[in-house]
Tab-separated table of C-alpha atoms in Angstrom:
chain	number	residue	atom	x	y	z
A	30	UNK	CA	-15.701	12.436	13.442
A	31	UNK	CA	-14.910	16.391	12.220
A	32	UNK	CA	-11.928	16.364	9.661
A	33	UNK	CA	-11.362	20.314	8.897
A	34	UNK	CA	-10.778	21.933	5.933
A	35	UNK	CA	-13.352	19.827	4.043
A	36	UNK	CA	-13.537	20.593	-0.062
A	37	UNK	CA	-15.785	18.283	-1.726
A	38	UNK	CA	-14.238	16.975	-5.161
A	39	UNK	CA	-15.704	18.916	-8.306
A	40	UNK	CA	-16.167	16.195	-9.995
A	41	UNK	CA	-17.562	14.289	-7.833
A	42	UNK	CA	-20.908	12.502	-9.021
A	43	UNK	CA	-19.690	13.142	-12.368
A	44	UNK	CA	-20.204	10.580	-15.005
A	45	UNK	CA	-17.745	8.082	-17.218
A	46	UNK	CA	-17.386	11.057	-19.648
A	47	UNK	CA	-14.733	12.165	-16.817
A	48	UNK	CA	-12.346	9.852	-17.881
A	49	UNK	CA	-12.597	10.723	-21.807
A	50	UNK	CA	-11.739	14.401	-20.003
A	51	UNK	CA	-9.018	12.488	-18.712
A	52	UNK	CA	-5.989	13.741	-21.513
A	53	UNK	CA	-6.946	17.372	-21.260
A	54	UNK	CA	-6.191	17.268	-17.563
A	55	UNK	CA	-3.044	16.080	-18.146
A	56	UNK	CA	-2.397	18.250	-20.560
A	57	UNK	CA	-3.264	20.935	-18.238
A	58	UNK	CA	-1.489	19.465	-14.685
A	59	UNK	CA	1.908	19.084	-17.192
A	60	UNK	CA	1.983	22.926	-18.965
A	61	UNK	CA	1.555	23.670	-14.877
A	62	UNK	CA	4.876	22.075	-13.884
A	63	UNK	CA	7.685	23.962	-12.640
A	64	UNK	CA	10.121	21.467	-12.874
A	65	UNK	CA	10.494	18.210	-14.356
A	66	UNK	CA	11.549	14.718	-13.026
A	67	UNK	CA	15.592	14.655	-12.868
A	68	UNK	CA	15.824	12.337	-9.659
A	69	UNK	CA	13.681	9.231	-10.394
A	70	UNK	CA	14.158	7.041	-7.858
A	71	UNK	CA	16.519	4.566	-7.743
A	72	UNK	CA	15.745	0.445	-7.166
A	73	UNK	CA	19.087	0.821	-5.098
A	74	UNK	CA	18.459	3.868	-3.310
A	75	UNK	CA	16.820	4.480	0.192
A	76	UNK	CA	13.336	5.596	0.154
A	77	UNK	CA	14.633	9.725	1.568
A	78	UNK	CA	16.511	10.079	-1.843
A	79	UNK	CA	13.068	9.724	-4.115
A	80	UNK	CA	12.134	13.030	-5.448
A	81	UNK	CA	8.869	13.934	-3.887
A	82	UNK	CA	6.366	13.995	-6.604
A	83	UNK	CA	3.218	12.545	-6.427
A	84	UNK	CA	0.670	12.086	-8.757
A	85	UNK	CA	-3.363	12.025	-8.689
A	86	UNK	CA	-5.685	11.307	-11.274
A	87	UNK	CA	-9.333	11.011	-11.703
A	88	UNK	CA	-10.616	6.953	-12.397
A	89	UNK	CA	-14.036	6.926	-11.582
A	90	UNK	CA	-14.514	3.022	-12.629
A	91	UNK	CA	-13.111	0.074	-12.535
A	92	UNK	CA	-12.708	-2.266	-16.447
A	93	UNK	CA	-10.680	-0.404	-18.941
A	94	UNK	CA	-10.848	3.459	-18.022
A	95	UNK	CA	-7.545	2.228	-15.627
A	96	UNK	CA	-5.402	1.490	-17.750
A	97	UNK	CA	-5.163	5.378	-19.315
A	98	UNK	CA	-5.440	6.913	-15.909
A	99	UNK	CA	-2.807	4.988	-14.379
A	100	UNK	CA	-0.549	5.583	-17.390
A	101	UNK	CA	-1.151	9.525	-17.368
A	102	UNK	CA	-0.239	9.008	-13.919
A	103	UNK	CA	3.401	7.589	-14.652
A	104	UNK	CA	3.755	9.839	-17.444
A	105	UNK	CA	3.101	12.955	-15.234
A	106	UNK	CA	5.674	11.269	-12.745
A	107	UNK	CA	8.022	10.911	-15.720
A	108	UNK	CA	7.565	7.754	-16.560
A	109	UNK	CA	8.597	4.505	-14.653
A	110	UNK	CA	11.157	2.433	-17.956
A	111	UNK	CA	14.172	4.091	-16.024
A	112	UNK	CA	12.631	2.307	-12.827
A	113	UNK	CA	11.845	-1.121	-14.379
A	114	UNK	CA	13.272	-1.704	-17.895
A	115	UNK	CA	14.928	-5.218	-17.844
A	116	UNK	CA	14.449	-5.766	-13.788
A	117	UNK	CA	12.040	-7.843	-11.263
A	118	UNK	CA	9.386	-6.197	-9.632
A	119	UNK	CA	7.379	-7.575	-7.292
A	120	UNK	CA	4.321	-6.079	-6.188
A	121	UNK	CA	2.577	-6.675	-2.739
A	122	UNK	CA	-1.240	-6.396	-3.143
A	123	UNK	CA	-3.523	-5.742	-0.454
A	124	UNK	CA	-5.190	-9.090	0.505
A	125	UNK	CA	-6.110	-8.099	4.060
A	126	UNK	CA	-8.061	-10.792	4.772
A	127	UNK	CA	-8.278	-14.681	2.888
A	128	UNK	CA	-12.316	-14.457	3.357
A	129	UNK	CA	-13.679	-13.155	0.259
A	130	UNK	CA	-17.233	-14.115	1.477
A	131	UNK	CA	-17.933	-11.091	3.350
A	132	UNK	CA	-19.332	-8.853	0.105
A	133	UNK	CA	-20.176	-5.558	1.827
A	134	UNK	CA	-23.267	-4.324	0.407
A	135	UNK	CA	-23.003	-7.372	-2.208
A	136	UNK	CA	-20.009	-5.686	-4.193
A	137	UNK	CA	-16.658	-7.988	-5.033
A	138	UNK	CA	-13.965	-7.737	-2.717
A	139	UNK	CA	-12.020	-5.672	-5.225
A	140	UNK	CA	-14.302	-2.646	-4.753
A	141	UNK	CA	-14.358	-2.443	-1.014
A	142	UNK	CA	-11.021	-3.658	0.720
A	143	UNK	CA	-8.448	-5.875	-1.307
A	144	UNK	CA	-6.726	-5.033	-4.763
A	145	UNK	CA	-8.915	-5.045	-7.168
A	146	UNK	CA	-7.845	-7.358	-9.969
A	147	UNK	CA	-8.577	-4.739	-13.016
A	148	UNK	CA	-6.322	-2.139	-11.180
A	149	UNK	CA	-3.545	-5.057	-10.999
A	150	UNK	CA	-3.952	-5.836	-14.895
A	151	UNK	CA	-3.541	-2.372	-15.514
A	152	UNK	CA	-0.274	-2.426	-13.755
A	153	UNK	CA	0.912	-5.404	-15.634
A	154	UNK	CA	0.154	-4.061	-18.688
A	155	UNK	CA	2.292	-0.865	-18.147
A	156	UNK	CA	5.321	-2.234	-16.348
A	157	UNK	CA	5.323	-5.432	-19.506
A	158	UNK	CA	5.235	-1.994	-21.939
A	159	UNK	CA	8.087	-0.299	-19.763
A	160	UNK	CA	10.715	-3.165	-20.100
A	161	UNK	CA	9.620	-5.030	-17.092
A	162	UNK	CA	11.433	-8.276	-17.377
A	163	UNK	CA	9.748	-10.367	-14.749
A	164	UNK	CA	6.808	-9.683	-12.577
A	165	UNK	CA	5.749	-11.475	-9.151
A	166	UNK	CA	2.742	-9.968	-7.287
A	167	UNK	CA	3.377	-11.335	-3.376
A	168	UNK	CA	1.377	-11.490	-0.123
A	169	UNK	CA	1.652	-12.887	3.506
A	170	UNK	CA	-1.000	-14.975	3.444
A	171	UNK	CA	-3.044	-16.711	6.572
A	172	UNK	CA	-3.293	-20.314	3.859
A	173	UNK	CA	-0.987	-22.575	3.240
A	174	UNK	CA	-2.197	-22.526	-0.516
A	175	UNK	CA	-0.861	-21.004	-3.511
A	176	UNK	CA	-1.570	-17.502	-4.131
A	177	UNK	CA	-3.025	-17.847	-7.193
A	178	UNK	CA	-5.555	-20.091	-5.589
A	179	UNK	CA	-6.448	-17.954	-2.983
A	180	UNK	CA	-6.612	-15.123	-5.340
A	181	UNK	CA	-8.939	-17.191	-7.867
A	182	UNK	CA	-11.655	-16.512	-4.981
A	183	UNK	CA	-11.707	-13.232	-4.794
A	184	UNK	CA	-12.388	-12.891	-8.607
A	185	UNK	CA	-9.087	-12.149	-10.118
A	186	UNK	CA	-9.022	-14.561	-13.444
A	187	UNK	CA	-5.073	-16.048	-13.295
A	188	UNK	CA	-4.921	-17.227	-16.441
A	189	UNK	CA	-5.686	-13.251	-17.710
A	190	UNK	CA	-2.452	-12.332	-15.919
A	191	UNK	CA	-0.608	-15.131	-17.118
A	192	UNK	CA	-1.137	-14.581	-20.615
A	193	UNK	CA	-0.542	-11.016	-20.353
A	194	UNK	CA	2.898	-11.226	-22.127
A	195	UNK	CA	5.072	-11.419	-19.822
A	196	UNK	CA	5.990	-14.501	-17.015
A	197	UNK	CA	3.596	-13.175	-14.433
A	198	UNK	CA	4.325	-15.620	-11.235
A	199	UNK	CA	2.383	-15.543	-7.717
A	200	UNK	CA	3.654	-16.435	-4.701
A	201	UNK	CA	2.965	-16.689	-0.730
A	202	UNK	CA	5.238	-15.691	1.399
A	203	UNK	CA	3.876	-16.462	4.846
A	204	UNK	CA	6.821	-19.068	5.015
A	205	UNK	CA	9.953	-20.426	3.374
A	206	UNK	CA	8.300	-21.208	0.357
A	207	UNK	CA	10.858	-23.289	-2.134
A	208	UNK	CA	13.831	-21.087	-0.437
A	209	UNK	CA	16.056	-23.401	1.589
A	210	UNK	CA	16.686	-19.848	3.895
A	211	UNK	CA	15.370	-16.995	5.169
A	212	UNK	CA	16.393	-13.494	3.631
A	213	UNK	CA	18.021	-11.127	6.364
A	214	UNK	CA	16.856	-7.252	6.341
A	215	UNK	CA	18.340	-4.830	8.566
A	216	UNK	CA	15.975	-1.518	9.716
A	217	UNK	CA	18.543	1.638	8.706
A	218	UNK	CA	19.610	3.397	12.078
A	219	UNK	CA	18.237	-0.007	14.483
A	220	UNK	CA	14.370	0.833	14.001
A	221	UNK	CA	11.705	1.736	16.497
A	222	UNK	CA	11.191	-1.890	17.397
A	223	UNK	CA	12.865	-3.962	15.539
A	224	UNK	CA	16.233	-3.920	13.975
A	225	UNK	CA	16.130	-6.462	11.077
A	226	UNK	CA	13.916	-8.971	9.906
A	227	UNK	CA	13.868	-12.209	8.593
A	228	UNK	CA	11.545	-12.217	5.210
A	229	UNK	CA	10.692	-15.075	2.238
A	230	UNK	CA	13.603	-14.513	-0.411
A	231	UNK	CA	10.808	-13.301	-2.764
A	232	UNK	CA	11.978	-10.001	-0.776
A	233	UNK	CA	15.296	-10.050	-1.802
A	234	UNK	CA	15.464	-11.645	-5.088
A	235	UNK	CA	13.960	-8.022	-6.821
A	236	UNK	CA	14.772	-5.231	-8.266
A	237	UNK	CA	11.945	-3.360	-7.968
A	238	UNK	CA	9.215	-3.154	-4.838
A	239	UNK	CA	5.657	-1.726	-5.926
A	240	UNK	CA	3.229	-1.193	-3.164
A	241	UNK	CA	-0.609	-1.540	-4.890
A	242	UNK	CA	-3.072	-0.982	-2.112
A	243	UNK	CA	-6.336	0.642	-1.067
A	244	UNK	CA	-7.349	4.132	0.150
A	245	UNK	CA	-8.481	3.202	3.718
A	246	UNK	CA	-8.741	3.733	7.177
A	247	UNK	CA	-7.163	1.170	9.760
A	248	UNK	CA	-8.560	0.482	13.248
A	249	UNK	CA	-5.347	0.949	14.403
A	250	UNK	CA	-3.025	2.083	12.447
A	251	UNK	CA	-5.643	5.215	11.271
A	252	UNK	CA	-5.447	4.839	7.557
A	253	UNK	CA	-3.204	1.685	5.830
A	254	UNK	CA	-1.885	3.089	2.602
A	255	UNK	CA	1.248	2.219	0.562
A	256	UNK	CA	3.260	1.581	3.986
A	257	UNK	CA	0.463	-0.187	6.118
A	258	UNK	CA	0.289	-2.742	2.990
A	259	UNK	CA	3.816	-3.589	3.587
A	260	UNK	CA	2.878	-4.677	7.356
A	261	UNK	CA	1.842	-7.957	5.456
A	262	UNK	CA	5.047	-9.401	4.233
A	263	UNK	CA	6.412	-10.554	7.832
A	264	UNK	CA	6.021	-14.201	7.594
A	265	UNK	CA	3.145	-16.152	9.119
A	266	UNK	CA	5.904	-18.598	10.307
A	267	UNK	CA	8.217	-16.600	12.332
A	268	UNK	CA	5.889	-13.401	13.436
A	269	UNK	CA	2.299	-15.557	13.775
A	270	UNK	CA	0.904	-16.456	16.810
A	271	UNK	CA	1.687	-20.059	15.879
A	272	UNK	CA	5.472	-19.433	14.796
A	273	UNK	CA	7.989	-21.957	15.281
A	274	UNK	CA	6.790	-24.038	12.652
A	275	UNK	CA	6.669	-23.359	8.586
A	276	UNK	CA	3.475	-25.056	8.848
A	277	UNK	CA	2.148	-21.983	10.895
A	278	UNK	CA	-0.608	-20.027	9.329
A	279	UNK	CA	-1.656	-18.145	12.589
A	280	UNK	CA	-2.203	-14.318	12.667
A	281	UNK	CA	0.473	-11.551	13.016
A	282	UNK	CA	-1.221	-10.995	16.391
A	283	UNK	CA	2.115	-11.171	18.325
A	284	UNK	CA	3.254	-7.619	16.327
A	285	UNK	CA	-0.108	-6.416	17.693
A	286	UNK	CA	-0.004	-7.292	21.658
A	287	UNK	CA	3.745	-8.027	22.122
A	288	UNK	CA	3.706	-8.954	25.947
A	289	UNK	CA	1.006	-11.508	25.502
A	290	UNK	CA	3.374	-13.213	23.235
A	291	UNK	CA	6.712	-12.798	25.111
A	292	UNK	CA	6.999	-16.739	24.555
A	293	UNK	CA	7.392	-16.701	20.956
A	294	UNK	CA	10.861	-16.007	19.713
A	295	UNK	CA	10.276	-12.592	17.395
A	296	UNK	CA	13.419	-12.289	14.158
A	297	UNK	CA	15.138	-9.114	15.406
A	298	UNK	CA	12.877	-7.951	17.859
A	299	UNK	CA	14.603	-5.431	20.535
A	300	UNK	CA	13.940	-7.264	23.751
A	301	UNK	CA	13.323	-4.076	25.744
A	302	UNK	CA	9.993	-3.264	23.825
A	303	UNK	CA	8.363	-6.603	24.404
A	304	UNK	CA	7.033	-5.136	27.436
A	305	UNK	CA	4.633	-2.605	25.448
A	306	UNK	CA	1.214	-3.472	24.757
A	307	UNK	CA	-0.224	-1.117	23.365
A	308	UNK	CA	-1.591	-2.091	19.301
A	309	UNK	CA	-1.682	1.658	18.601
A	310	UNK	CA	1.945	2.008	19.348
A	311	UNK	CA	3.622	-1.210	18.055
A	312	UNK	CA	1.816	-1.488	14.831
A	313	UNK	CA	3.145	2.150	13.490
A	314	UNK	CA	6.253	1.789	14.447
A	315	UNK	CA	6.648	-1.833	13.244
A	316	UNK	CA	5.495	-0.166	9.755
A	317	UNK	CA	8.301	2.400	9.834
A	318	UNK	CA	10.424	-0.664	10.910
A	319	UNK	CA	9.609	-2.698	7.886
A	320	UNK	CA	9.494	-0.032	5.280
A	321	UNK	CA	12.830	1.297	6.397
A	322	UNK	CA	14.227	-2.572	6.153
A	323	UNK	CA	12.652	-3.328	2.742
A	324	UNK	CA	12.148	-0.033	0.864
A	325	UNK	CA	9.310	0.600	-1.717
A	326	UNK	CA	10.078	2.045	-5.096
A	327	UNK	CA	6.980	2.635	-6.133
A	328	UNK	CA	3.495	3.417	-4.360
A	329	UNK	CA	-0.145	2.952	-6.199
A	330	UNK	CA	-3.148	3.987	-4.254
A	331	UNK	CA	-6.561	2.382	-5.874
A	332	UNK	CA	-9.072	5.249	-4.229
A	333	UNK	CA	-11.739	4.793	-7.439
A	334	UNK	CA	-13.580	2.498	-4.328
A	335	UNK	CA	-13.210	1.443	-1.394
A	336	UNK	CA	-14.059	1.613	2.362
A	337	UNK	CA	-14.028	4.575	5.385
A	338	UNK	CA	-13.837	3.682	8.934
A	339	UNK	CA	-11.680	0.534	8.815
A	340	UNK	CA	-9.493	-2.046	6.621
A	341	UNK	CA	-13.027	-4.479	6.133
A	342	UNK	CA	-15.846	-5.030	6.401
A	343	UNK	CA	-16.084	-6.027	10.152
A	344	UNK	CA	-19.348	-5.231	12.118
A	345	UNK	CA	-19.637	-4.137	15.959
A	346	UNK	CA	-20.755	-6.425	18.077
A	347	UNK	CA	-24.618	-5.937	17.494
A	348	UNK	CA	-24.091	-6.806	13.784
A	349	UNK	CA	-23.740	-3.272	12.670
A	350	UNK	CA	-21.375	-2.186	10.163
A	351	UNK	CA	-18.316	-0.494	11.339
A	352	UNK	CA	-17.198	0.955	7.535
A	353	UNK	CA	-18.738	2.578	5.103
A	354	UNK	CA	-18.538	2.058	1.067
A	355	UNK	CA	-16.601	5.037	0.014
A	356	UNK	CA	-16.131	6.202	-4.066
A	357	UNK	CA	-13.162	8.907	-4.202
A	358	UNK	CA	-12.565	8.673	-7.643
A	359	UNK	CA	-9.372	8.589	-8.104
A	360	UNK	CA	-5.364	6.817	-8.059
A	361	UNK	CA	-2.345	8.237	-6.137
A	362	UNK	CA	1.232	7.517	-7.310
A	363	UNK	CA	4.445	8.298	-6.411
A	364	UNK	CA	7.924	6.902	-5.936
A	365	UNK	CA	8.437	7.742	-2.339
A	366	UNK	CA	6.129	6.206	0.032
A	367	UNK	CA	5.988	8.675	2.361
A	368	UNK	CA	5.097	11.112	0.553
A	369	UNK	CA	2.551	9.039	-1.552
A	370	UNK	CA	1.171	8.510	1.412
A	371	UNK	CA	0.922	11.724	3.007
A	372	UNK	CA	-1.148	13.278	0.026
A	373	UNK	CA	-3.357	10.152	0.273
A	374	UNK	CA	-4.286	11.267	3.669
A	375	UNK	CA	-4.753	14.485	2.888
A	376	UNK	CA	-7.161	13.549	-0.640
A	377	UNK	CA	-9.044	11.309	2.755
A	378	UNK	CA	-9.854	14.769	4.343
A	379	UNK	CA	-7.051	14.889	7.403
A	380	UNK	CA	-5.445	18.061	7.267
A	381	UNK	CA	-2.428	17.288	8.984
A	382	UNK	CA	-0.456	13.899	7.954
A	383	UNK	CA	1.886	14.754	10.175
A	384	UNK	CA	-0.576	14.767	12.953
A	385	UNK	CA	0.974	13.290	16.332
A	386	UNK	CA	-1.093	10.472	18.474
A	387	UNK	CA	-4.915	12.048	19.593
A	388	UNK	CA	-5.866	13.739	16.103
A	389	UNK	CA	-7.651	12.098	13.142
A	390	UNK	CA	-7.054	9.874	11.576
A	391	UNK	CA	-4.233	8.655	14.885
A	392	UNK	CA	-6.903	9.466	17.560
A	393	UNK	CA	-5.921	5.844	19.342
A	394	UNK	CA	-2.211	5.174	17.577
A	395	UNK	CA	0.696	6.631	16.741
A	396	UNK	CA	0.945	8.157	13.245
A	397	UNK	CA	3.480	5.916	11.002
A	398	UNK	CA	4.119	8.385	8.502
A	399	UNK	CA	5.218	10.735	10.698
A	400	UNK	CA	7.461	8.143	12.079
A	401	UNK	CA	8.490	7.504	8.586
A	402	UNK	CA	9.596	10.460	7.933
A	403	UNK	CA	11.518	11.202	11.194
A	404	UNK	CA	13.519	7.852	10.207
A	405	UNK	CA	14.536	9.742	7.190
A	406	UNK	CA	12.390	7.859	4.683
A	407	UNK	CA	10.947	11.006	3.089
A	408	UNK	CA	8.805	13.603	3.909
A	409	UNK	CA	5.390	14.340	4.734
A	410	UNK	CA	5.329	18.006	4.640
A	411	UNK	CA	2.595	18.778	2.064
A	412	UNK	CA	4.581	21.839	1.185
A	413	UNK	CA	7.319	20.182	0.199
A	414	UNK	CA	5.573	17.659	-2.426
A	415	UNK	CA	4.993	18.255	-5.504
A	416	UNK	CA	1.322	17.190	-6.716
A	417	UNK	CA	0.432	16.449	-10.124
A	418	UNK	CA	-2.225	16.191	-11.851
A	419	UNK	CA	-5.464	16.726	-9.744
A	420	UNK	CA	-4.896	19.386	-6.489
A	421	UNK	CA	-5.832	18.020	-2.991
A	422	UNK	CA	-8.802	19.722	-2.943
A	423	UNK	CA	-9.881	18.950	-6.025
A	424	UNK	CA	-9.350	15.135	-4.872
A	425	UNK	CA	-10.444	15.780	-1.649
A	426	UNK	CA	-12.892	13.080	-0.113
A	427	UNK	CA	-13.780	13.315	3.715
A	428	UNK	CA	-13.562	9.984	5.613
């Protein structure tokens, strides 16, 4: 794979000492400003009203340098009180699988593909300073146990978030859950493929939707960010390829190969694109879909580790790996997802986030961010972001 306009980080290989460097960065990214914050987005608003700022900061480990680094990211974002002060947020980690067994190169789970549980604290920490009145951290989940539980295996310690300070709940929402209904979500202006959906209340009852994810590729979706992650909160039950029952716990393989599943009733599916098959054409625009139904307020992108060349650690079929442990260095935060998102791509080495279908990182699929944007969510013109903190380049780390 050639990504151009390489620039290797310059502080890459650098040791912990870079995050005691950490305040006189900030210092220096916030007497660079031009302008300050004076359209934080709104918990009410659609996602194309967010002023596009985004933040990056170095965070070269995981245990306590996060907590600073993510907080000198809000701060150069202008804080996030006005966002959450007295409200519910519920943040959607990135599980991406339920098998926690498959420790690339012997590191935890955290450190390659899912949310890593430090990173999550962190978050906790700041939003319970900020005002936060109730926190819920929420995923789709292939089980039909608790969250908690499933999360207990891939080294997150509950009880650590529940005695955080706050009433720190965790719930599933591949089905109905303790709801009695489903909650209806109309896609803004019909959607690409689907024009509402029918999601776990969890999605509803909040003020506040956080995105915490990985920096990574996708096999076909080309990288799975802030807007990928949100992919996952279609219920097992109704979009699985065993729906029909809120026992299900199949796959979301039917919002991968539609026409192989044109006997499964899909929530708000448009009946004339059943007939495409394609993966690298219903998956991004079934992201647009879904972040255009249920809007994000705020993105976090964990890039201090993770993978390249795919969402896990799968290997081909003659055992060899198909990713590769990556270290970037650094977090990515914004309040429009788009955005966010588009300067995440760019810190991955892709020049172009607006690239159409047949360029890295969309060689095989269509690019969701660009479809994001043309649905009005925000935009992904790197010249009309604002980036704090660390440049691009100085960020930069090829995939």
């Amino acid at each position: 794979m050639t990504c151009p306009k390489y620039t290797r980080r310059k502080f890459l290989g650098l040791s912990a000492g870079a995050i005691a460097g950490l305040p006189s960065l900030v210092q220096q990214a916030q007497a660079q400003l031009s302008r300050p914050v004076t359209n934080l987005f709104s918990a009410q608003s659609p996602a194309s009203s967010a002023t596009a700022n985004v933040a990056i900061v170095p965070c070269i480990n995981y245990g306590s340098g996060i907590y600073p680094a993510m907080k000198q990211m809000f701060d150069m974002l202008g804080g996030i009180a006005k966002l959450v002060a007295n409200k519910t947020v519920t943040i959607k980690i990135n599980m991406t699988t339920a098998d926690f067994t498959n420790r690339f190169g012997g590191r935890p789970a955290g450190e390659t593909f899912m949310t890593h549980p430090d990173t999550a604290l962190a978050l906790v920490q700041l939003l319970t300073e900020a005002g936060a009145r109730r926190i819920r951290f929420v995923e789709s989940s292939p089980l039909r146990e608790g969250l908690d539980s499933i999360l207990s295996r891939g080294d997150w310690d509950i009880r650590a978030f529940k005695a955080s300070g706050k009433k720190v709940e965790f719930e599933n929402t591949r089905n109905l859950g303790g709801n009695k209904n489903y909650s209806h979500f109309k896609v803004p202006g019909s959607g690409y493929i689907f024009n509402s959906f029918e999601l776990n209340q969890a999605y509803e009852d909040t003020d506040v939707m956080v995105s915490l994810c990985k920096l990574k590729n996708h096999i076909t979706a080309g990288v799975t960010l802030s807007m990928k992650n949100m992919f996952g909160i279609t219920p097992n039950t109704l979009y699985g390829r065993n729906a029909g029952s809120e026992d299900a716990i199949g796959h979301r393989a039917p919002l991968h190969s539609l026409p192989e599943y044109d006997h499964l009733e899909l929530p708000g599916i448009k009946q004339e694109q059943r007939k495409y098959g394609d993966s690298g054409y219903s998956v991004p625009n079934i992201i647009a879909d879904v972040v255009a139904a249920r809007p994000i307020h705020l993105s976090i992108i964990d890039g201090i580790t993770s993978v390249s060349g795919g969402e896990i650690p799968n290997t081909d079929k003659n055992g060899r790996p198909v990713v590769q442990f990556t270290a970037p260095g650094i977090i990515i935060g914004g309040f429009n997802p788009v955005s966010t998102d588009a300067v995440a791509t760019a810190c991955m080495g892709y020049d172009d986030p607006r690239a159409e279908r047949g360029s890295w990182p969309f060689q095989k699929c269509d690019n969701h961010i660009l479809l994001a944007e043309q649905a009005g969510l925000g935009t992904a013109d790197l010249d009309k972001i604002d980036v704090r903190g660390m440049t691009i380049d100085e960020a930069m780390f090829p995939y």
